[in-house]
Amino acid sequence: MSKIALIAPGPSITHYGLMLQKSISHPEDLLIINACMEDALDYVRFHLPEDVDVIIARGNTAALLKSAHLSIPIVTIPIHDSELIHSIYTAKELYQQEDSRIAYLGIDDVIQSVRGFLDILHCNIRLYPISSSEDIRKRIKQAKREQIHVVIGGVSTQKEALEAGLHCVLLESSLSSVKEAYERALEVQKGFILQRRKFQERTILLNSITDGVLSINEKGRLTVCNPAAEQFLNVVSASVIGKSYTSLFPQTEKELIQQSLISGRPVTDHRFNIKEQSFSLSIHPVSVGSSRKGIILTIRPSQKSSVFPPVPAADHHLLSSAPSFFDLTGSHPLFRQAVSDGLHYAKTSAPVLIIGEAGTGKETLARCIHQAGDRCDNLFLSREASLLTTEDLSAAHNGTLYIRSGQNLTSLMQEKLTDLLITSSMIIDNHTRQELNIRLIIGAEADLSSILTPRFYYFVNSLILPVPALRQRREDIPSLAEHMLIQLNQQYQKHCQAAPEFLHQLKDYAWPGNLRQLESYLRRLVVLSSGETILSSFHESGSPDDSGFYAHLNRTESNPAFCQLPPAAKEEPGFMIKGRKYTYSELQELDRYYQGKKGLIAEKLGISRSTLWRYYKDMEGANMA
């Protein structure tokens, strides 16, 4: 059954509600609830029957319910001018007061509509806007200070006025006003029932589709997730609806979805993997006129094996895709200072420069800053400076853009980033400006003050985060190694432990490759270990120095065993583009990633479409030969 609830704040509206119940064919379809203001809101939130479609309320109670953004429509009982005029004359006649000693307490909308006819009537009563019980109490105190003798208002106003020793005239609603609201509620109910039926039909349809279907609005929030999508993505719809899509997809697909949200470009049959299963993803932009309203995603299991096989869990980097400052290991003062500064920087949207040697964890710190800030639900986009494009900037809208190897930023890209920082926008292909809101973090292994253009550098150098090398915080090495071993053991189902002597040797080593080298070295030892192994020393386990693996390349006449080595493999052909050689396989990889869209590939490489087509034509001819 579908019902309408009437919130009755006092005996008058309760009486009219009972009269209305008797006049309708199904009295049980009209519920009468005696409450007002915050009590009414609490009732609606926690006790309202599920079969109520529409709520009728009056004055401030209706305004309060509407401001709470409830899922149920609210119809307001109108306050007619005649009702207010009657209350004013009642106050004047009953208490023999002048207009200036009378005040009306009401919601702002009614106050605005009342001003006009009060001027016509030459009434000088005070008008006090209110929106809550607290407002009523404050206005009653104000009325006493201003020597008001009579107030006009609803039930809550009457109660507070009497406690304060003021006279009060209750602004009553008429039976015709209640009936008018009820007729309006019936119209709203019809539309509500129709919408509910359509929603049920849509839900049944979505539930019957074997493809996963997700709807994402223009703000990047999920609005639909059907059962098939729940199964494929291993999520529960109720836990993801209203949240960002970024937690559901791998990094490449997050970027693809964000690009489609910004550009409105569709995507067809993009292949990707979740764990060890291959899927096909299509993206369908939704527009109303010229406004983009979001996208619809469809996901289906791929029948063919993926061109790019899924990476086993054991080959993933140890660091989580969403790390936290509080997960980082290390107690050295230089490292803790970097963490402390990073936490402070995360509270702002200003650019950050992270300076440190290769392998010190600059990108991990950038991700921590992103996760600790107010953009954590949006995209974190990591890009190599030399390959950064304007499309990457668009994709990072409302998220964080981390630029690796900032010392390699081109002058042209520095100009674009400077313009972006000044105007919060960027000029796009059709020479119009696109608004962009990006948190910029730049990582570098060199002194950028002498490399970047001064104009750009002094825009981004306000927040600088130096990251110490591993040899500068040697006392952290044992705990880092043990932490890495725990994770590596889990990944490879091994049981390797480090002896004190081994940890001491790790601490004394220079580690030119920093954390990255330490992790790679320990991975090698764990993979080569047999079950339960105690790593006792470099002598038994193997040194981090890799030079011994290349000893066989040192051929001499006195070492005939190495004189007949096979010739070096032929270098893969390719093309020099903007000072860098791109091999055939790299160009083919770009073609797969951008689904054959040569315009996007050309922009990525910084060349014209015609030049790119010539490269692919030459490449195709070479492959056929």
XYZ file of C-alpha atoms in Angstrom:
625
model
C 0.000 0.000 0.000
C 1.038 3.604 -0.640
C 0.456 6.164 2.094
C 0.717 9.890 2.724
C 1.926 11.124 6.131
C 0.639 14.382 7.631
C 2.964 15.923 10.221
C 0.590 17.717 12.613
C 2.394 20.129 14.989
C -0.664 20.981 17.029
C -4.324 20.206 17.758
C -5.652 22.382 14.922
C -3.926 20.535 12.076
C -4.532 17.218 13.847
C -8.257 18.056 13.864
C -8.217 18.951 10.160
C -6.308 15.774 9.409
C -8.942 13.647 11.157
C -11.666 15.436 9.192
C -9.741 14.746 5.985
C -9.351 11.052 6.890
C -13.120 10.679 7.205
C -13.700 12.217 3.785
C -11.441 9.881 1.750
C -12.325 6.370 0.576
C -9.336 4.720 2.289
C -8.711 6.519 5.631
C -5.793 4.196 6.410
C -3.858 5.751 3.493
C -3.449 9.019 5.456
C -1.199 8.806 8.531
C -1.368 11.605 11.125
C 1.835 12.132 13.117
C 1.898 14.576 16.040
C 5.363 16.146 15.985
C 7.169 19.279 14.902
C 10.635 20.584 14.061
C 13.541 18.315 15.135
C 11.192 15.741 16.700
C 9.450 15.406 13.337
C 12.799 14.986 11.576
C 13.888 12.243 13.996
C 10.589 10.431 13.480
C 10.888 10.571 9.696
C 14.499 9.345 9.778
C 14.025 6.448 12.174
C 10.356 5.503 12.534
C 8.483 6.429 9.347
C 6.769 3.341 7.792
C 8.382 2.178 4.555
C 5.131 2.439 2.572
C 4.881 6.235 3.000
C 5.419 7.964 -0.358
C 4.889 11.643 0.505
C 5.037 13.797 3.655
C 2.843 16.848 4.289
C 4.235 19.367 6.789
C 3.884 23.008 7.705
C 6.198 26.007 7.940
C 9.519 25.473 9.677
C 8.963 21.728 10.044
C 8.577 21.389 6.265
C 11.647 23.570 5.672
C 13.702 21.494 8.130
C 12.651 18.223 6.469
C 13.537 19.583 3.022
C 16.945 20.795 4.185
C 17.728 17.272 5.447
C 17.744 16.007 1.813
C 15.532 13.036 2.567
C 14.705 10.540 -0.171
C 10.980 11.192 0.250
C 9.209 14.274 -1.215
C 7.871 16.957 1.139
C 4.701 18.957 0.411
C 4.257 22.182 2.390
C 0.901 23.305 3.775
C 0.554 26.828 2.355
C 0.248 29.884 4.570
C -2.167 32.231 2.843
C -2.089 35.989 3.248
C -5.589 35.930 4.707
C -4.445 33.614 7.502
C -1.558 35.886 8.442
C -3.738 39.033 8.261
C -6.272 37.359 10.544
C -3.498 36.584 13.054
C -2.222 40.176 12.952
C -5.676 41.664 13.618
C -6.270 39.102 16.351
C -3.044 40.156 18.055
C -3.941 43.856 17.805
C -7.507 43.415 19.056
C -6.836 40.818 21.743
C -3.888 42.542 23.378
C -4.539 46.156 22.313
C -1.011 46.509 20.997
C 0.468 48.789 18.361
C 1.979 47.248 15.231
C 5.524 48.008 16.381
C 4.992 45.851 19.474
C 4.004 42.787 17.409
C 6.458 40.385 15.713
C 5.983 37.509 13.305
C 8.398 34.550 13.409
C 8.419 32.518 10.201
C 10.517 30.849 7.531
C 12.443 33.099 5.203
C 10.314 32.306 2.118
C 7.123 33.385 3.890
C 8.847 36.446 5.376
C 9.797 37.624 1.866
C 6.267 37.152 0.496
C 4.714 38.913 3.510
C 6.750 42.112 3.261
C 4.853 43.362 0.217
C 1.315 43.149 1.521
C 2.349 44.503 4.939
C 3.544 47.658 3.193
C 0.200 47.893 1.406
C -1.638 47.517 4.730
C 0.760 50.006 6.362
C 1.569 47.438 9.063
C 4.798 47.970 10.971
C 5.057 44.597 12.682
C 8.556 43.119 13.064
C 9.541 40.168 10.891
C 11.970 37.608 12.352
C 13.178 34.835 9.984
C 13.734 31.438 11.647
C 14.818 27.976 10.457
C 15.257 25.901 13.622
C 14.225 25.583 17.259
C 17.443 27.334 18.241
C 16.506 30.248 15.964
C 13.114 30.503 17.675
C 14.745 30.723 21.121
C 17.169 33.413 19.918
C 14.396 35.442 18.292
C 12.204 35.288 21.398
C 15.107 36.706 23.434
C 15.610 39.373 20.773
C 11.880 40.218 20.912
C 12.077 40.798 24.665
C 15.119 43.053 24.238
C 13.295 45.045 21.577
C 10.201 45.362 23.827
C 7.935 43.214 21.653
C 4.754 42.337 23.565
C 3.039 39.862 21.192
C 4.522 37.319 18.787
C 2.801 35.439 15.988
C 4.011 31.984 14.951
C 3.563 28.255 15.088
C 3.357 25.754 17.925
C 7.088 25.884 18.776
C 7.031 29.680 18.790
C 3.978 29.655 21.068
C 5.723 27.360 23.558
C 8.921 29.429 23.723
C 6.982 32.721 23.935
C 4.860 31.590 26.853
C 7.938 30.374 28.748
C 9.528 33.785 28.168
C 6.432 35.620 29.406
C 5.326 36.953 26.007
C 1.834 36.835 24.557
C 1.487 34.663 21.436
C -1.103 34.356 18.682
C -0.968 30.974 16.989
C -0.857 31.259 13.210
C -3.449 28.652 12.275
C -3.786 26.852 8.960
C -7.290 26.527 7.569
C -8.971 23.299 6.548
C -8.831 24.467 2.943
C -5.010 24.870 3.209
C -4.651 21.316 4.537
C -6.913 19.984 1.761
C -4.907 21.938 -0.825
C -1.682 20.352 0.439
C -3.286 16.893 0.404
C -4.405 17.301 -3.241
C -0.881 18.339 -4.138
C 0.503 15.329 -2.245
C -1.756 12.995 -4.261
C -0.294 14.404 -7.499
C 3.242 13.970 -6.185
C 2.383 10.443 -5.057
C 1.207 9.481 -8.556
C 4.490 10.648 -10.035
C 6.435 8.959 -7.262
C 4.648 5.645 -7.847
C 5.339 5.921 -11.582
C 9.023 6.623 -10.966
C 9.210 3.723 -8.510
C 7.668 1.388 -11.080
C 10.190 2.536 -13.689
C 12.993 2.047 -11.183
C 11.784 -1.468 -10.395
C 11.584 -2.277 -14.112
C 15.098 -0.906 -14.640
C 16.398 -2.883 -11.659
C 14.849 -6.104 -12.963
C 16.381 -5.426 -16.386
C 19.833 -4.662 -14.950
C 19.704 -7.727 -12.721
C 18.881 -9.961 -15.682
C 21.793 -8.721 -17.815
C 24.825 -10.993 -17.775
C 27.169 -8.090 -18.557
C 28.397 -5.981 -15.671
C 26.872 -2.500 -15.832
C 28.089 0.512 -13.871
C 26.934 4.109 -14.078
C 29.320 6.913 -13.085
C 28.102 10.504 -12.778
C 30.003 13.598 -13.865
C 31.647 13.828 -10.432
C 33.137 10.339 -10.756
C 30.715 8.725 -8.287
C 29.054 5.359 -8.865
C 25.269 5.484 -9.169
C 24.547 1.963 -10.511
C 26.295 -1.376 -9.994
C 24.332 -4.413 -11.154
C 24.798 -7.972 -9.767
C 27.025 -9.044 -12.673
C 29.370 -6.109 -12.000
C 29.360 -6.989 -8.296
C 30.479 -10.527 -9.183
C 33.173 -9.487 -11.686
C 34.634 -6.781 -9.438
C 34.083 -8.688 -6.177
C 32.222 -5.837 -4.476
C 28.856 -5.245 -2.819
C 26.731 -2.610 -4.537
C 25.622 -0.960 -1.300
C 29.244 -0.378 -0.262
C 30.356 1.344 -3.481
C 27.302 3.355 -4.595
C 27.969 7.046 -4.040
C 31.743 6.501 -3.883
C 34.511 7.016 -6.424
C 35.122 4.395 -9.111
C 38.895 4.562 -8.584
C 38.997 1.802 -5.966
C 37.505 -0.770 -8.371
C 39.902 -0.747 -11.330
C 43.617 -1.137 -12.092
C 45.621 2.032 -12.766
C 45.481 1.893 -16.575
C 41.695 1.490 -16.575
C 41.270 4.262 -13.985
C 43.103 6.598 -16.365
C 41.009 5.439 -19.334
C 37.743 6.019 -17.438
C 38.885 9.461 -16.265
C 39.856 10.447 -19.820
C 36.414 9.424 -21.066
C 34.710 11.396 -18.277
C 36.651 14.520 -19.246
C 36.747 14.199 -23.045
C 33.457 12.403 -23.714
C 35.228 9.874 -25.954
C 33.731 6.361 -26.081
C 35.848 3.239 -25.618
C 35.026 -0.125 -27.187
C 36.233 -3.554 -26.056
C 39.266 -2.478 -24.061
C 40.967 -5.610 -22.681
C 42.102 -5.638 -19.064
C 42.687 -8.039 -16.197
C 41.460 -8.279 -12.629
C 43.543 -10.788 -10.706
C 43.844 -13.638 -13.208
C 40.665 -13.106 -15.216
C 40.495 -11.173 -18.465
C 37.620 -8.774 -19.193
C 36.420 -6.515 -21.964
C 35.484 -2.947 -20.985
C 33.361 -0.539 -23.026
C 32.662 3.058 -22.012
C 29.609 4.956 -23.236
C 29.519 8.721 -22.452
C 26.159 10.218 -21.425
C 25.350 13.805 -22.474
C 22.362 16.104 -22.181
C 22.715 18.732 -24.879
C 26.294 19.958 -24.690
C 26.698 18.974 -21.018
C 28.422 15.714 -20.088
C 26.486 13.869 -17.395
C 28.749 10.884 -16.843
C 29.419 7.506 -18.426
C 28.041 3.975 -18.528
C 30.515 1.084 -18.254
C 29.822 -2.417 -19.506
C 32.094 -5.283 -18.487
C 32.047 -8.828 -19.812
C 34.468 -11.727 -19.341
C 36.787 -12.092 -22.306
C 36.618 -15.434 -24.102
C 40.090 -15.100 -25.592
C 43.320 -15.021 -23.667
C 44.535 -11.540 -22.940
C 47.171 -9.939 -25.174
C 48.773 -8.772 -21.952
C 48.663 -11.674 -19.482
C 47.873 -10.784 -15.873
C 50.837 -10.095 -13.661
C 51.018 -12.698 -10.877
C 50.689 -11.342 -7.370
C 54.277 -12.407 -6.672
C 55.560 -9.912 -9.269
C 53.732 -6.908 -7.915
C 55.814 -4.270 -6.167
C 55.811 -4.591 -2.432
C 54.369 -1.142 -1.905
C 50.584 -0.892 -1.890
C 48.804 1.092 -4.617
C 47.276 3.193 -1.838
C 49.973 3.498 0.838
C 49.617 5.497 4.033
C 52.237 7.563 5.832
C 51.565 5.370 8.862
C 52.539 2.228 6.922
C 56.041 3.509 6.143
C 58.975 1.872 7.909
C 61.822 3.896 9.334
C 62.801 5.858 12.452
C 65.792 7.903 11.265
C 65.281 11.646 11.977
C 65.751 12.595 8.296
C 63.120 10.087 7.198
C 60.672 10.983 9.977
C 61.090 14.653 9.031
C 60.164 13.783 5.440
C 57.055 11.947 6.688
C 56.116 14.844 8.978
C 56.525 17.399 6.173
C 54.531 15.174 3.826
C 51.626 15.020 6.282
C 51.591 18.814 6.506
C 51.826 19.195 2.710
C 48.885 16.813 2.243
C 46.568 19.355 3.891
C 47.124 21.822 1.035
C 46.692 21.748 -2.736
C 49.992 23.529 -3.437
C 52.594 21.851 -5.711
C 55.215 19.676 -4.006
C 58.774 18.928 -5.120
C 60.092 15.565 -3.864
C 63.862 15.442 -4.239
C 65.916 12.288 -3.807
C 68.061 9.665 -5.483
C 66.547 6.932 -7.660
C 64.876 4.229 -5.609
C 64.401 6.245 -2.401
C 60.596 5.990 -2.533
C 59.634 9.376 -3.992
C 56.533 8.051 -5.766
C 55.434 6.214 -2.619
C 55.619 9.476 -0.674
C 53.656 11.200 -3.459
C 50.932 8.553 -3.164
C 50.906 9.010 0.620
C 50.371 12.757 0.173
C 47.511 12.010 -2.226
C 45.923 9.484 0.147
C 46.174 11.825 3.142
C 44.612 14.752 1.268
C 41.064 15.603 0.255
C 41.603 14.113 -3.242
C 42.106 10.552 -2.010
C 38.917 9.321 -3.703
C 40.059 10.658 -7.076
C 42.719 9.574 -9.554
C 46.442 9.467 -8.765
C 48.170 9.682 -12.144
C 51.899 8.960 -12.401
C 53.701 10.000 -15.587
C 57.290 10.182 -16.853
C 58.177 13.845 -17.425
C 59.478 13.352 -20.969
C 56.246 11.586 -22.059
C 53.743 13.920 -20.337
C 50.907 15.114 -22.633
C 48.012 17.548 -22.392
C 45.693 14.534 -22.349
C 47.401 13.379 -19.149
C 46.668 16.785 -17.610
C 42.990 16.451 -18.533
C 42.841 12.939 -17.101
C 44.170 14.166 -13.735
C 41.304 16.643 -13.258
C 40.244 16.751 -9.580
C 43.042 14.304 -8.748
C 46.810 14.289 -8.291
C 49.400 14.307 -11.087
C 52.806 12.934 -10.092
C 55.578 13.719 -12.594
C 58.561 11.357 -12.435
C 62.037 12.620 -13.353
C 60.956 16.252 -13.297
C 64.367 17.296 -14.579
C 63.279 15.965 -17.996
C 60.252 18.259 -18.418
C 60.326 20.000 -21.798
C 60.186 23.803 -21.979
C 56.827 23.589 -23.757
C 55.318 21.420 -21.014
C 56.730 23.754 -18.347
C 54.901 26.633 -20.060
C 51.643 24.638 -20.065
C 52.023 23.710 -16.405
C 52.791 27.329 -15.490
C 49.668 28.465 -17.322
C 47.697 25.753 -15.520
C 48.969 26.859 -12.097
C 48.105 30.502 -12.832
C 44.680 30.063 -14.439
C 43.499 26.625 -13.187
C 42.751 25.890 -16.832
C 44.406 24.719 -20.034
C 44.012 25.562 -23.723
C 42.774 22.459 -25.570
C 42.745 21.481 -29.250
C 39.885 23.749 -30.364
C 41.621 26.775 -28.789
C 39.161 26.965 -25.910
C 40.028 26.815 -22.228
C 39.192 23.779 -20.150
C 39.006 24.247 -16.378
C 41.338 21.886 -14.533
C 41.790 21.295 -10.811
C 45.019 19.328 -10.325
C 47.301 18.677 -7.362
C 50.819 18.701 -8.845
C 53.674 16.688 -7.317
C 57.054 16.508 -9.044
C 59.785 13.998 -8.263
C 63.381 14.632 -9.292
C 66.884 13.294 -8.837
C 68.634 16.587 -9.539
C 68.691 20.239 -8.454
C 65.718 21.591 -10.390
C 66.587 25.217 -9.653
C 69.306 25.034 -12.294
C 67.322 22.931 -14.793
C 63.744 24.191 -14.929
C 62.851 27.597 -16.319
C 62.913 30.169 -13.481
C 59.282 31.139 -14.137
C 58.057 27.562 -13.652
C 60.476 26.630 -10.860
C 59.432 29.512 -8.625
C 55.795 28.522 -9.036
C 56.416 24.993 -7.745
C 59.216 25.346 -5.188
C 57.179 26.452 -2.164
C 56.862 22.934 -0.718
C 60.103 20.937 -1.101
C 60.409 17.442 0.374
C 63.967 16.000 0.497
C 64.098 12.205 0.774
C 67.253 10.716 2.339
C 69.196 7.974 0.588
C 69.240 4.557 2.229
C 72.917 4.906 3.196
C 71.974 8.098 5.092
C 69.619 6.178 7.358
C 71.508 2.936 7.820
C 69.835 2.133 11.149
C 66.517 1.727 9.283
C 67.903 -0.971 6.966
C 67.399 -4.002 9.284
C 63.738 -3.175 9.985
C 63.118 -2.398 6.294
C 64.694 -5.718 5.276
C 62.636 -7.708 7.797
C 59.453 -5.918 6.655
C 60.251 -6.729 3.017
C 61.020 -10.348 3.847
C 57.623 -10.779 5.524
C 55.837 -9.590 2.378
C 58.087 -11.552 0.018
C 57.546 -14.729 2.038
C 53.795 -14.241 1.716
C 54.036 -13.703 -2.023
C 56.271 -16.669 -2.754
C 55.065 -19.026 0.003
C 58.563 -19.202 1.507
C 59.921 -18.976 5.052
C 63.138 -16.958 4.826
C 64.562 -15.304 7.921
C 67.500 -12.953 8.344
C 70.239 -13.738 10.829
C 71.706 -10.830 12.870
C 75.016 -11.081 10.965
C 73.165 -10.813 7.637
C 71.221 -7.750 8.818
C 74.473 -6.180 10.011
C 76.018 -6.690 6.551
C 72.941 -5.153 4.915
C 73.339 -2.133 7.178
C 77.003 -1.668 6.173
C 76.373 -1.915 2.407
C 76.172 1.369 0.410
C 72.986 0.527 -1.590
C 73.448 2.824 -4.612
C 69.995 1.727 -5.813
C 68.417 2.461 -2.415
C 65.079 0.792 -1.492
C 64.579 -0.518 -4.998
C 67.925 -2.322 -4.949
C 67.357 -3.699 -1.430
C 63.982 -5.103 -2.398
C 65.277 -6.613 -5.657
C 68.184 -8.253 -3.845
C 65.946 -9.795 -1.184
C 63.482 -10.950 -3.841
C 66.284 -12.836 -5.586
C 67.286 -14.569 -2.344
C 63.698 -15.537 -1.485
C 62.926 -16.872 -4.979
C 66.120 -18.977 -4.999
C 65.613 -20.236 -1.452
C 64.294 -23.691 -0.642
C 61.463 -23.580 1.873
C 62.689 -22.516 5.287
C 66.001 -20.676 4.906
C 68.151 -18.643 7.268
C 69.935 -15.835 5.404
C 73.198 -15.835 7.348
C 75.755 -13.769 5.400
C 76.688 -12.331 2.008
C 79.265 -15.101 1.684
C 76.620 -17.838 1.809
C 73.603 -16.039 0.402
C 75.253 -13.968 -2.306
C 76.397 -10.351 -2.352
C 74.168 -7.466 -3.536
C 76.968 -6.609 -5.950
C 75.794 -7.861 -9.360
C 79.192 -7.674 -11.105
C 79.747 -11.408 -10.725
C 76.797 -12.137 -13.009
C 78.528 -10.297 -15.845
C 81.949 -11.891 -15.431
C 81.449 -14.161 -18.455
C 81.240 -11.064 -20.683
C 84.897 -10.182 -19.957
C 86.433 -12.073 -22.895
C 90.239 -12.140 -23.243
C 92.673 -14.126 -25.323
C 93.956 -15.713 -22.132
C 90.489 -16.980 -21.356
C 89.588 -19.132 -24.411
C 86.484 -20.444 -22.732
C 84.846 -17.136 -23.558
C 86.279 -16.587 -27.052
C 83.449 -18.300 -28.889
C 80.486 -16.528 -27.351
C 77.551 -16.123 -29.731
C 77.231 -12.727 -31.396
C 75.158 -10.098 -29.640
C 71.499 -10.087 -30.474
C 70.553 -7.720 -33.300
C 69.180 -4.418 -32.026
C 65.435 -4.100 -32.546
C 64.643 -1.558 -35.270
C 62.742 1.614 -34.489
C 62.518 5.359 -35.098
C 64.196 8.338 -33.439
C 61.389 10.587 -32.143
C 62.167 13.795 -30.270
C 65.662 12.581 -29.374
C 64.553 9.134 -28.177
C 64.425 5.838 -30.046
C 61.044 4.088 -30.041
C 61.254 0.425 -31.073
C 58.647 -1.352 -33.198
C 57.361 -3.193 -30.134
C 56.955 0.068 -28.178
C 54.927 1.616 -31.004
C 52.790 -1.503 -31.241
C 52.257 -1.318 -27.460
C 51.087 2.311 -27.793
C 48.752 1.300 -30.608
C 47.151 -1.355 -28.399
C 46.902 0.946 -25.387
C 45.188 3.741 -27.343
C 43.084 1.245 -29.346
C 44.462 2.351 -32.694
C 43.627 6.054 -32.171
C 46.549 7.604 -34.037
C 45.659 11.137 -32.974
C 46.177 10.256 -29.299
C 49.424 8.414 -30.063
C 50.726 11.353 -32.112
C 49.969 13.761 -29.267
C 51.664 11.405 -26.812
C 54.835 11.386 -28.961
C 54.667 15.099 -29.858
C 54.552 14.541 -33.630
C 52.001 15.044 -36.412
C 49.499 12.365 -37.443
C 51.003 12.184 -40.940
C 54.472 11.507 -39.556
C 53.064 8.819 -37.268
C 51.205 7.156 -40.155
C 54.471 7.069 -42.127
C 56.207 5.329 -39.199
C 53.493 2.684 -38.961
C 53.503 2.192 -42.729
C 57.288 1.715 -42.743
C 56.992 -0.649 -39.795
C 54.295 -2.688 -41.536
C 56.456 -2.968 -44.663
C 59.451 -4.111 -42.641
C 57.380 -6.776 -40.867
C 56.051 -8.112 -44.179
C 59.569 -8.276 -45.577
